[in-house]
Amino acid sequence: MPGLFKKEREELLGEIENVLHVEFDDDFKTQVTAMTIFIGTIFVLRVFSSGRLKALSGEHVLDISALNDANLFKEVFLAYLNAAVLEPILAIGGMQEVQGIQVVIELFTLGSICWWIWLITDAFDFEDITQFYKYHVDIKAEREKDPKRFAWLQLKDLNKDAEIEQKVLSGSVTRDIALWFMIACIGAAWLPGGVTHRDVLHAYVVLFCWIIMHHLCRRATHWSTGYLMTFFFPSTALMPLEYCLPLMDVADTVEDIEWLESYREFLVKRTGVELTIKS
């Protein structure tokens, strides 16, 4: 395991050293090695758990009240992230001289916070789902009445799109690694080296917020297996929410029982999930 991604790790550190004209000490390299080993181990576990993560189809319960709680806490989470994103920028801008290790820490802090902003925003943005439903259910029905007239409107094949979407819902490494990196940073701070607990303060707060967010998401709905599985693979807990949030928007989206039935059938075709709605 110590040799995991050794070549890539050394090349990355070498490039950073060349750009910043600094030389990292052995303790800092040990911290980076520990982070790489942790992230690599979680990635391997995810690969071997892919079968369990794909267990999406079947009946799942959606609690509208719990979904509202998750949606409200999302505002708290994003408020913190939006405030925190300024700190590393101000820290770098306020440096009298370029300090190699500190610049690297601040840049990685900035990147990880932006990563989480994207992750949370994407999970709670359901416009792409309602847009797809509108085009491939309502508009498609009208288009099929006169295909020649509406030949300019090209729609995706729903079956092929469903296969792709179900693979995405079973887990996304590009989303999951945001949490793995935060946990790795916290672990590195407990080792001797340039990364201190003060440097990873945001990682502690983000992890605390994720613990709360994950629990609220699980209360609302969960389409995957196991509490720990959805905790360490955030995409499996967050991504189903964008399919559920339209059902909470009674002002602009939900029209009547016929619409609910139509949307539920759409979910079955695209995700394989049969929702039992609890309100």
mmCIF file of C-alpha atoms in Angstrom:
data_model
loop_
_atom_site.group_PDB
_atom_site.id
_atom_site.type_symbol
_atom_site.label_atom_id
_atom_site.label_comp_id
_atom_site.label_asym_id
_atom_site.label_seq_id
_atom_site.Cartn_x
_atom_site.Cartn_y
_atom_site.Cartn_z
ATOM 1 C CA MET A 1 0.000 0.000 0.000
ATOM 2 C CA PRO A 2 2.806 2.550 0.677
ATOM 3 C CA GLY A 3 3.656 2.413 -3.037
ATOM 4 C CA LEU A 4 0.106 3.234 -4.095
ATOM 5 C CA PHE A 5 0.189 6.022 -6.725
ATOM 6 C CA LYS A 6 3.844 6.623 -5.747
ATOM 7 C CA LYS A 7 4.913 7.745 -9.204
ATOM 8 C CA GLU A 8 1.941 10.088 -9.656
ATOM 9 C CA ARG A 9 2.413 11.514 -6.151
ATOM 10 C CA GLU A 10 6.105 12.233 -6.683
ATOM 11 C CA GLU A 11 5.443 13.817 -10.073
ATOM 12 C CA LEU A 12 2.742 16.077 -8.602
ATOM 13 C CA LEU A 13 4.944 17.204 -5.703
ATOM 14 C CA GLY A 14 7.832 17.765 -8.108
ATOM 15 C CA GLU A 15 5.719 19.997 -10.347
ATOM 16 C CA ILE A 16 4.472 22.020 -7.373
ATOM 17 C CA GLU A 17 8.028 22.434 -6.077
ATOM 18 C CA ASN A 18 9.200 23.664 -9.492
ATOM 19 C CA VAL A 19 6.355 26.164 -9.822
ATOM 20 C CA LEU A 20 6.720 27.603 -6.311
ATOM 21 C CA HIS A 21 10.527 27.244 -6.156
ATOM 22 C CA VAL A 22 10.376 25.462 -2.796
ATOM 23 C CA GLU A 23 11.372 22.095 -1.434
ATOM 24 C CA PHE A 24 8.941 20.158 0.728
ATOM 25 C CA ASP A 25 10.301 18.514 3.872
ATOM 26 C CA ASP A 26 9.953 14.799 4.610
ATOM 27 C CA ASP A 27 7.142 15.311 7.168
ATOM 28 C CA PHE A 28 4.990 17.111 4.610
ATOM 29 C CA LYS A 29 5.637 14.369 2.062
ATOM 30 C CA THR A 30 4.605 11.801 4.692
ATOM 31 C CA GLN A 31 1.323 13.644 5.191
ATOM 32 C CA VAL A 32 0.680 13.690 1.442
ATOM 33 C CA THR A 33 1.528 9.973 1.279
ATOM 34 C CA ALA A 34 -0.955 9.204 4.071
ATOM 35 C CA MET A 35 -3.686 11.198 2.296
ATOM 36 C CA THR A 36 -2.992 9.393 -0.986
ATOM 37 C CA ILE A 37 -3.123 5.973 0.682
ATOM 38 C CA PHE A 38 -6.426 6.799 2.401
ATOM 39 C CA ILE A 39 -8.090 8.109 -0.762
ATOM 40 C CA GLY A 40 -6.738 5.173 -2.771
ATOM 41 C CA THR A 41 -8.055 2.687 -0.207
ATOM 42 C CA ILE A 42 -11.542 4.215 -0.218
ATOM 43 C CA PHE A 43 -11.508 4.199 -4.018
ATOM 44 C CA VAL A 44 -10.643 0.477 -4.058
ATOM 45 C CA LEU A 45 -13.436 -0.227 -1.555
ATOM 46 C CA ARG A 46 -15.833 1.673 -3.772
ATOM 47 C CA VAL A 47 -14.854 -0.420 -6.802
ATOM 48 C CA PHE A 48 -15.507 -3.645 -4.897
ATOM 49 C CA SER A 49 -18.796 -2.250 -3.533
ATOM 50 C CA SER A 50 -20.130 -1.155 -6.933
ATOM 51 C CA GLY A 51 -22.555 -4.091 -7.050
ATOM 52 C CA ARG A 52 -24.248 -3.024 -3.823
ATOM 53 C CA LEU A 53 -24.343 0.611 -4.905
ATOM 54 C CA LYS A 54 -26.249 -0.313 -8.064
ATOM 55 C CA ALA A 55 -29.152 -1.762 -6.054
ATOM 56 C CA LEU A 56 -31.457 1.094 -7.010
ATOM 57 C CA SER A 57 -34.556 -0.516 -8.458
ATOM 58 C CA GLY A 58 -37.585 -1.308 -6.326
ATOM 59 C CA GLU A 59 -39.798 0.557 -3.905
ATOM 60 C CA HIS A 60 -38.408 3.409 -1.814
ATOM 61 C CA VAL A 61 -40.149 5.826 0.549
ATOM 62 C CA LEU A 62 -39.982 9.610 0.204
ATOM 63 C CA ASP A 63 -40.835 11.626 3.312
ATOM 64 C CA ILE A 64 -41.759 15.139 2.125
ATOM 65 C CA SER A 65 -41.441 16.656 5.606
ATOM 66 C CA ALA A 66 -37.932 15.232 6.084
ATOM 67 C CA LEU A 67 -37.018 16.418 2.580
ATOM 68 C CA ASN A 68 -37.979 19.933 3.607
ATOM 69 C CA ASP A 69 -35.645 19.688 6.624
ATOM 70 C CA ALA A 70 -32.779 18.615 4.355
ATOM 71 C CA ASN A 71 -33.561 21.465 1.970
ATOM 72 C CA LEU A 72 -33.479 23.997 4.815
ATOM 73 C CA PHE A 73 -30.177 22.724 6.236
ATOM 74 C CA LYS A 74 -28.717 22.961 2.741
ATOM 75 C CA GLU A 75 -29.024 26.741 3.067
ATOM 76 C CA VAL A 76 -26.950 26.662 6.273
ATOM 77 C CA PHE A 77 -24.340 24.424 4.649
ATOM 78 C CA LEU A 78 -24.042 26.626 1.564
ATOM 79 C CA ALA A 79 -23.941 29.807 3.665
ATOM 80 C CA TYR A 80 -20.878 28.487 5.473
ATOM 81 C CA LEU A 81 -19.188 27.348 2.259
ATOM 82 C CA ASN A 82 -19.830 30.691 0.544
ATOM 83 C CA ALA A 83 -18.285 32.533 3.502
ATOM 84 C CA ALA A 84 -15.348 30.132 3.825
ATOM 85 C CA VAL A 85 -14.363 30.354 0.159
ATOM 86 C CA LEU A 86 -13.024 33.898 0.694
ATOM 87 C CA GLU A 87 -10.548 33.006 3.441
ATOM 88 C CA PRO A 88 -7.920 31.138 1.363
ATOM 89 C CA ILE A 89 -8.053 33.854 -1.305
ATOM 90 C CA LEU A 90 -7.450 36.597 1.295
ATOM 91 C CA ALA A 91 -4.751 34.489 2.954
ATOM 92 C CA ILE A 92 -2.803 34.103 -0.297
ATOM 93 C CA GLY A 93 -3.316 37.750 -1.235
ATOM 94 C CA GLY A 94 -2.097 38.903 2.158
ATOM 95 C CA MET A 95 1.216 37.024 2.060
ATOM 96 C CA GLN A 96 4.264 39.307 2.059
ATOM 97 C CA GLU A 97 6.337 36.531 0.491
ATOM 98 C CA VAL A 98 5.372 33.325 -1.267
ATOM 99 C CA GLN A 99 5.454 30.552 1.332
ATOM 100 C CA GLY A 100 5.490 27.254 -0.530
ATOM 101 C CA ILE A 101 3.671 24.862 1.803
ATOM 102 C CA GLN A 102 1.176 27.512 2.937
ATOM 103 C CA VAL A 103 0.282 28.436 -0.647
ATOM 104 C CA VAL A 104 -0.326 24.766 -1.475
ATOM 105 C CA ILE A 105 -2.538 24.353 1.602
ATOM 106 C CA GLU A 106 -4.587 27.456 0.796
ATOM 107 C CA LEU A 107 -5.008 26.469 -2.868
ATOM 108 C CA PHE A 108 -6.193 22.986 -1.943
ATOM 109 C CA THR A 109 -8.531 24.500 0.671
ATOM 110 C CA LEU A 110 -9.991 26.821 -1.963
ATOM 111 C CA GLY A 111 -10.434 23.976 -4.435
ATOM 112 C CA SER A 112 -12.091 21.664 -1.913
ATOM 113 C CA ILE A 113 -14.561 24.332 -0.755
ATOM 114 C CA CYS A 114 -15.521 25.133 -4.371
ATOM 115 C CA TRP A 115 -15.912 21.399 -4.942
ATOM 116 C CA TRP A 116 -18.428 21.168 -2.089
ATOM 117 C CA ILE A 117 -20.332 24.238 -3.295
ATOM 118 C CA TRP A 118 -20.750 22.543 -6.674
ATOM 119 C CA LEU A 119 -21.697 19.227 -5.061
ATOM 120 C CA ILE A 120 -24.419 20.640 -2.783
ATOM 121 C CA THR A 121 -25.774 23.071 -5.397
ATOM 122 C CA ASP A 122 -26.032 20.335 -8.028
ATOM 123 C CA ALA A 123 -27.794 17.955 -5.629
ATOM 124 C CA PHE A 124 -30.525 20.472 -4.779
ATOM 125 C CA ASP A 125 -30.986 21.890 -8.295
ATOM 126 C CA PHE A 126 -33.856 20.012 -9.938
ATOM 127 C CA GLU A 127 -34.361 22.236 -12.979
ATOM 128 C CA ASP A 128 -32.594 19.733 -15.254
ATOM 129 C CA ILE A 129 -34.963 16.990 -14.048
ATOM 130 C CA THR A 130 -38.154 18.996 -14.563
ATOM 131 C CA GLN A 131 -36.826 20.153 -17.935
ATOM 132 C CA PHE A 132 -36.192 16.552 -19.011
ATOM 133 C CA TYR A 133 -39.652 15.523 -17.797
ATOM 134 C CA LYS A 134 -41.338 18.382 -19.648
ATOM 135 C CA TYR A 135 -39.585 17.634 -22.934
ATOM 136 C CA HIS A 136 -39.741 13.831 -22.814
ATOM 137 C CA VAL A 137 -43.243 13.408 -21.396
ATOM 138 C CA ASP A 138 -45.496 16.393 -22.097
ATOM 139 C CA ILE A 139 -43.864 17.833 -25.222
ATOM 140 C CA LYS A 140 -42.947 14.410 -26.621
ATOM 141 C CA ALA A 141 -46.604 13.370 -26.542
ATOM 142 C CA GLU A 142 -47.517 16.422 -28.643
ATOM 143 C CA ARG A 143 -44.569 15.887 -30.998
ATOM 144 C CA GLU A 144 -45.577 12.315 -31.781
ATOM 145 C CA LYS A 145 -48.929 13.530 -33.115
ATOM 146 C CA ASP A 146 -47.149 15.239 -36.024
ATOM 147 C CA PRO A 147 -43.470 14.101 -36.245
ATOM 148 C CA LYS A 148 -42.865 15.792 -39.610
ATOM 149 C CA ARG A 149 -44.006 19.168 -38.381
ATOM 150 C CA PHE A 150 -41.795 18.965 -35.302
ATOM 151 C CA ALA A 151 -38.816 17.242 -36.941
ATOM 152 C CA TRP A 152 -36.615 20.095 -35.714
ATOM 153 C CA LEU A 153 -37.124 18.912 -32.122
ATOM 154 C CA GLN A 154 -34.670 16.078 -31.394
ATOM 155 C CA LEU A 155 -35.161 14.162 -28.160
ATOM 156 C CA LYS A 156 -32.949 11.556 -26.510
ATOM 157 C CA ASP A 157 -33.905 7.911 -26.423
ATOM 158 C CA LEU A 158 -35.392 7.465 -22.948
ATOM 159 C CA ASN A 159 -34.194 3.870 -22.558
ATOM 160 C CA LYS A 160 -30.562 4.687 -23.397
ATOM 161 C CA ASP A 161 -30.673 7.768 -21.206
ATOM 162 C CA ALA A 162 -32.089 5.676 -18.351
ATOM 163 C CA GLU A 163 -29.109 3.304 -18.481
ATOM 164 C CA ILE A 164 -26.675 6.207 -18.205
ATOM 165 C CA GLU A 165 -28.654 7.900 -15.440
ATOM 166 C CA GLN A 166 -28.897 4.763 -13.334
ATOM 167 C CA LYS A 167 -25.116 4.327 -13.533
ATOM 168 C CA VAL A 168 -24.658 7.904 -12.337
ATOM 169 C CA LEU A 169 -27.150 7.454 -9.486
ATOM 170 C CA SER A 170 -25.272 4.361 -8.307
ATOM 171 C CA GLY A 171 -22.321 6.594 -7.430
ATOM 172 C CA SER A 172 -20.020 9.242 -8.861
ATOM 173 C CA VAL A 173 -16.317 9.270 -7.933
ATOM 174 C CA THR A 174 -15.952 12.919 -8.949
ATOM 175 C CA ARG A 175 -18.501 13.799 -6.270
ATOM 176 C CA ASP A 176 -17.489 11.256 -3.626
ATOM 177 C CA ILE A 177 -13.828 12.270 -3.609
ATOM 178 C CA ALA A 178 -14.811 15.673 -2.174
ATOM 179 C CA LEU A 179 -15.553 13.960 1.156
ATOM 180 C CA TRP A 180 -12.581 11.600 0.962
ATOM 181 C CA PHE A 181 -10.235 14.560 0.532
ATOM 182 C CA MET A 182 -11.672 16.346 3.588
ATOM 183 C CA ILE A 183 -11.291 13.257 5.784
ATOM 184 C CA ALA A 184 -7.754 12.723 4.442
ATOM 185 C CA CYS A 185 -6.849 16.324 5.332
ATOM 186 C CA ILE A 186 -8.072 15.829 8.900
ATOM 187 C CA GLY A 187 -6.081 12.610 9.183
ATOM 188 C CA ALA A 188 -2.951 14.315 7.825
ATOM 189 C CA ALA A 189 -3.198 17.044 10.472
ATOM 190 C CA TRP A 190 -2.711 14.422 13.188
ATOM 191 C CA LEU A 191 0.677 13.541 11.693
ATOM 192 C CA PRO A 192 3.815 15.689 12.156
ATOM 193 C CA GLY A 193 4.352 18.054 9.234
ATOM 194 C CA GLY A 194 3.355 21.314 7.603
ATOM 195 C CA VAL A 195 -0.413 20.647 7.682
ATOM 196 C CA THR A 196 -1.809 21.626 11.097
ATOM 197 C CA HIS A 197 -5.271 21.386 12.649
ATOM 198 C CA ARG A 198 -5.708 25.116 12.055
ATOM 199 C CA ASP A 199 -5.078 24.588 8.344
ATOM 200 C CA VAL A 200 -7.838 21.980 8.117
ATOM 201 C CA LEU A 201 -10.413 23.790 10.259
ATOM 202 C CA HIS A 202 -12.751 24.048 7.269
ATOM 203 C CA ALA A 203 -12.444 20.299 6.727
ATOM 204 C CA TYR A 204 -13.629 19.699 10.300
ATOM 205 C CA VAL A 205 -16.631 21.991 9.817
ATOM 206 C CA VAL A 206 -17.533 20.532 6.414
ATOM 207 C CA LEU A 207 -17.352 17.001 7.845
ATOM 208 C CA PHE A 208 -19.594 18.039 10.758
ATOM 209 C CA CYS A 209 -22.095 19.623 8.349
ATOM 210 C CA TRP A 210 -22.009 16.515 6.150
ATOM 211 C CA ILE A 211 -22.779 14.280 9.146
ATOM 212 C CA ILE A 212 -25.961 16.307 9.736
ATOM 213 C CA MET A 213 -26.815 16.608 6.038
ATOM 214 C CA HIS A 214 -26.337 12.890 5.450
ATOM 215 C CA HIS A 215 -28.680 12.002 8.310
ATOM 216 C CA LEU A 216 -31.347 14.398 7.011
ATOM 217 C CA CYS A 217 -31.008 12.987 3.489
ATOM 218 C CA ARG A 218 -31.379 9.437 4.798
ATOM 219 C CA ARG A 219 -34.527 10.463 6.672
ATOM 220 C CA ALA A 220 -35.983 11.938 3.476
ATOM 221 C CA THR A 221 -35.154 9.041 1.153
ATOM 222 C CA HIS A 222 -32.331 6.652 0.326
ATOM 223 C CA TRP A 223 -32.033 4.570 -2.813
ATOM 224 C CA SER A 224 -28.837 2.761 -1.954
ATOM 225 C CA THR A 225 -27.770 0.284 0.707
ATOM 226 C CA GLY A 226 -26.414 0.848 4.185
ATOM 227 C CA TYR A 227 -25.870 3.947 6.319
ATOM 228 C CA LEU A 228 -22.070 3.841 6.040
ATOM 229 C CA MET A 229 -22.228 3.297 2.280
ATOM 230 C CA THR A 230 -24.179 6.496 1.696
ATOM 231 C CA PHE A 231 -22.043 8.361 4.253
ATOM 232 C CA PHE A 232 -18.695 7.625 2.579
ATOM 233 C CA PHE A 233 -20.152 7.916 -0.944
ATOM 234 C CA PRO A 234 -22.049 11.257 -0.779
ATOM 235 C CA SER A 235 -23.326 11.056 -4.357
ATOM 236 C CA THR A 236 -25.525 8.064 -3.460
ATOM 237 C CA ALA A 237 -27.225 10.103 -0.730
ATOM 238 C CA LEU A 238 -27.445 13.451 -2.512
ATOM 239 C CA MET A 239 -28.209 12.706 -6.161
ATOM 240 C CA PRO A 240 -31.647 11.102 -5.601
ATOM 241 C CA LEU A 241 -32.802 14.392 -4.042
ATOM 242 C CA GLU A 242 -33.035 16.223 -7.369
ATOM 243 C CA TYR A 243 -35.676 13.695 -8.438
ATOM 244 C CA CYS A 244 -37.612 14.162 -5.204
ATOM 245 C CA LEU A 245 -37.502 17.954 -4.855
ATOM 246 C CA PRO A 246 -40.022 18.618 -7.672
ATOM 247 C CA LEU A 247 -42.607 16.762 -5.555
ATOM 248 C CA MET A 248 -42.137 19.368 -2.807
ATOM 249 C CA ASP A 249 -42.636 22.334 -5.147
ATOM 250 C CA VAL A 250 -46.442 22.433 -4.991
ATOM 251 C CA ALA A 251 -46.546 26.094 -6.067
ATOM 252 C CA ASP A 252 -45.043 25.680 -9.537
ATOM 253 C CA THR A 253 -44.622 21.962 -10.282
ATOM 254 C CA VAL A 254 -47.179 19.665 -8.666
ATOM 255 C CA GLU A 255 -50.558 20.195 -10.298
ATOM 256 C CA ASP A 256 -52.856 17.316 -9.335
ATOM 257 C CA ILE A 257 -52.936 13.574 -8.673
ATOM 258 C CA GLU A 258 -52.661 12.840 -12.405
ATOM 259 C CA TRP A 259 -49.410 14.800 -12.561
ATOM 260 C CA LEU A 260 -48.048 12.911 -9.547
ATOM 261 C CA GLU A 261 -48.898 9.615 -11.196
ATOM 262 C CA SER A 262 -47.296 10.689 -14.475
ATOM 263 C CA TYR A 263 -44.128 11.901 -12.730
ATOM 264 C CA ARG A 264 -43.896 8.704 -10.703
ATOM 265 C CA GLU A 265 -44.066 6.651 -13.909
ATOM 266 C CA PHE A 266 -41.343 8.854 -15.383
ATOM 267 C CA LEU A 267 -39.130 8.085 -12.363
ATOM 268 C CA VAL A 268 -39.658 4.355 -12.811
ATOM 269 C CA LYS A 269 -38.622 4.526 -16.469
ATOM 270 C CA ARG A 270 -35.573 6.694 -15.893
ATOM 271 C CA THR A 271 -34.280 5.436 -12.531
ATOM 272 C CA GLY A 272 -36.045 2.132 -11.868
ATOM 273 C CA VAL A 273 -37.280 3.472 -8.522
ATOM 274 C CA GLU A 274 -40.920 3.216 -7.456
ATOM 275 C CA LEU A 275 -41.524 5.997 -4.961
ATOM 276 C CA THR A 276 -43.999 5.743 -2.106
ATOM 277 C CA ILE A 277 -44.735 9.362 -1.223
ATOM 278 C CA LYS A 278 -45.326 10.190 2.436
ATOM 279 C CA SER A 279 -46.678 13.645 3.219
#
